[in-house]
PDB file of C-alpha atoms in Angstrom:
ATOM      1  CA  MET A 269     173.107  82.033 132.938  1.00 61.00           C
ATOM      2  CA  ILE A 270     172.259  84.410 130.055  1.00 69.00           C
ATOM      3  CA  MET A 271     169.339  83.504 127.834  1.00 85.00           C
ATOM      4  CA  ASN A 272     169.755  83.947 124.145  1.00 89.00           C
ATOM      5  CA  LYS A 273     167.013  85.116 122.113  1.00 93.00           C
ATOM      6  CA  ALA A 274     166.490  82.059 119.756  1.00 95.00           C
ATOM      7  CA  MET A 275     166.321  80.048 123.050  1.00 95.00           C
ATOM      8  CA  PHE A 276     163.698  82.394 124.551  1.00 96.00           C
ATOM      9  CA  GLU A 277     161.744  82.303 121.059  1.00 96.00           C
ATOM     10  CA  GLU A 278     162.012  78.522 121.439  1.00 96.00           C
ATOM     11  CA  LYS A 279     160.903  78.465 125.165  1.00 96.00           C
ATOM     12  CA  TRP A 280     158.253  81.187 125.114  1.00 97.00           C
ATOM     13  CA  LYS A 281     155.066  79.062 125.833  1.00 96.00           C
ATOM     14  CA  VAL A 282     156.968  77.731 128.731  1.00 96.00           C
ATOM     15  CA  ILE A 283     158.147  81.059 130.068  1.00 96.00           C
ATOM     16  CA  ARG A 284     154.918  82.444 129.619  1.00 97.00           C
ATOM     17  CA  SER A 285     152.798  80.031 131.584  1.00 96.00           C
ATOM     18  CA  GLN A 286     155.556  80.533 134.361  1.00 94.00           C
ATOM     19  CA  SER A 287     155.681  83.986 134.120  1.00 95.00           C
ATOM     20  CA  PRO A 288     152.905  85.474 136.370  1.00 94.00           C
ATOM     21  CA  GLU A 289     154.099  83.029 139.440  1.00 94.00           C
ATOM     22  CA  ARG A 290     157.431  84.608 139.125  1.00 95.00           C
ATOM     23  CA  TRP A 291     156.548  88.426 138.096  1.00 97.00           C
ATOM     24  CA  SER A 292     153.309  89.015 139.453  1.00 96.00           C
ATOM     25  CA  LEU A 293     153.293  92.466 138.265  1.00 97.00           C
ATOM     26  CA  MET A 294     153.078  90.803 134.615  1.00 95.00           C
ATOM     27  CA  ALA A 295     149.119  90.651 133.795  1.00 94.00           C
ATOM     28  CA  ASP A 296     148.157  88.327 130.996  1.00 95.00           C
ATOM     29  CA  PHE A 297     147.543  91.626 129.130  1.00 95.00           C
ATOM     30  CA  ASP A 298     151.113  92.099 129.223  1.00 96.00           C
ATOM     31  CA  LEU A 299     152.340  88.698 128.157  1.00 97.00           C
ATOM     32  CA  LEU A 300     149.487  89.150 125.254  1.00 97.00           C
ATOM     33  CA  LYS A 301     151.837  91.959 124.049  1.00 97.00           C
ATOM     34  CA  VAL A 302     154.727  89.872 124.283  1.00 97.00           C
ATOM     35  CA  ASP A 303     152.878  86.997 122.236  1.00 97.00           C
ATOM     36  CA  LYS A 304     152.535  89.494 119.152  1.00 97.00           C
ATOM     37  CA  ALA A 305     155.689  90.921 119.334  1.00 97.00           C
ATOM     38  CA  ASP A 306     158.358  90.124 116.333  1.00 96.00           C
ATOM     39  CA  ASP A 307     161.101  89.922 119.175  1.00 96.00           C
ATOM     40  CA  LYS A 308     159.603  88.604 122.335  1.00 97.00           C
ATOM     41  CA  TYR A 309     162.727  88.592 124.208  1.00 97.00           C
ATOM     42  CA  ASN A 310     163.708  92.310 123.877  1.00 97.00           C
ATOM     43  CA  ARG A 311     159.916  92.771 124.405  1.00 98.00           C
ATOM     44  CA  PHE A 312     159.796  90.778 127.745  1.00 98.00           C
ATOM     45  CA  VAL A 313     163.240  92.087 128.859  1.00 97.00           C
ATOM     46  CA  THR A 314     161.609  95.913 128.383  1.00 98.00           C
ATOM     47  CA  MET A 315     158.710  94.832 130.468  1.00 97.00           C
ATOM     48  CA  LEU A 316     160.819  93.749 133.370  1.00 98.00           C
ATOM     49  CA  GLN A 317     162.619  96.871 133.244  1.00 98.00           C
ATOM     50  CA  VAL A 318     159.255  99.192 133.065  1.00 97.00           C
ATOM     51  CA  LYS A 319     157.347  97.112 135.641  1.00 97.00           C
ATOM     52  CA  TYR A 320     160.362  96.406 138.285  1.00 98.00           C
ATOM     53  CA  GLY A 321     162.722  99.162 137.638  1.00 98.00           C
ATOM     54  CA  TYR A 322     165.419  96.916 136.575  1.00 98.00           C
ATOM     55  CA  SER A 323     168.403  97.788 134.445  1.00 98.00           C
ATOM     56  CA  ARG A 324     168.452  95.970 131.048  1.00 97.00           C
ATOM     57  CA  GLN A 325     171.315  93.874 132.255  1.00 96.00           C
ATOM     58  CA  GLN A 326     169.063  93.106 135.488  1.00 97.00           C
ATOM     59  CA  ALA A 327     166.334  91.995 133.540  1.00 97.00           C
ATOM     60  CA  ARG A 328     168.238  89.971 131.371  1.00 96.00           C
ATOM     61  CA  GLU A 329     170.018  88.146 134.466  1.00 95.00           C
ATOM     62  CA  GLU A 330     166.354  87.569 135.659  1.00 96.00           C
ATOM     63  CA  VAL A 331     165.106  86.091 132.517  1.00 96.00           C
ATOM     64  CA  GLY A 332     168.434  83.601 133.143  1.00 95.00           C
ATOM     65  CA  LYS A 333     167.854  82.978 136.437  1.00 95.00           C
ATOM     66  CA  PHE A 334     164.460  81.994 136.092  1.00 95.00           C
ATOM     67  CA  TRP A 335     165.031  79.884 133.367  1.00 94.00           C
ATOM     68  CA  ALA A 336     167.980  78.069 135.280  1.00 94.00           C
ATOM     69  CA  GLU A 337     166.142  77.449 138.417  1.00 94.00           C
ATOM     70  CA  TYR A 338     162.852  76.360 136.066  1.00 93.00           C
ATOM     71  CA  GLU A 339     165.435  73.733 134.577  1.00 92.00           C
ATOM     72  CA  ALA A 340     166.852  72.696 137.949  1.00 93.00           C
ATOM     73  CA  LYS A 341     163.360  72.045 139.127  1.00 91.00           C
ATOM     74  CA  ASN A 342     162.322  69.800 136.404  1.00 88.00           C
ATOM     75  CA  LYS A 343     165.307  67.841 136.174  1.00 87.00           C
ATOM     76  CA  ALA A 344     164.706  67.175 139.953  1.00 84.00           C
ATOM     77  CA  ALA A 345     161.077  66.065 139.386  1.00 79.00           C
ATOM     78  CA  GLY A 346     161.876  64.160 136.138  1.00 70.00           C
TER      79      GLY A 346
END
């Protein structure tokens, strides 16, 4: 699943709260930069590339996988 920018922006607070658990290299300092960005999705994807050495495509896929797993977990819990 590829997450689009609009969806990412809409779900940013949830993604932000879960990010340190999924991506331990993403510090609160990094997430604050994303908070301030006009384009949060691209900023976040770029940070994943820098921190983890992902390609742009890999970083986008990681965000998508993360969201799919998050939704599946919450559907199961709900």
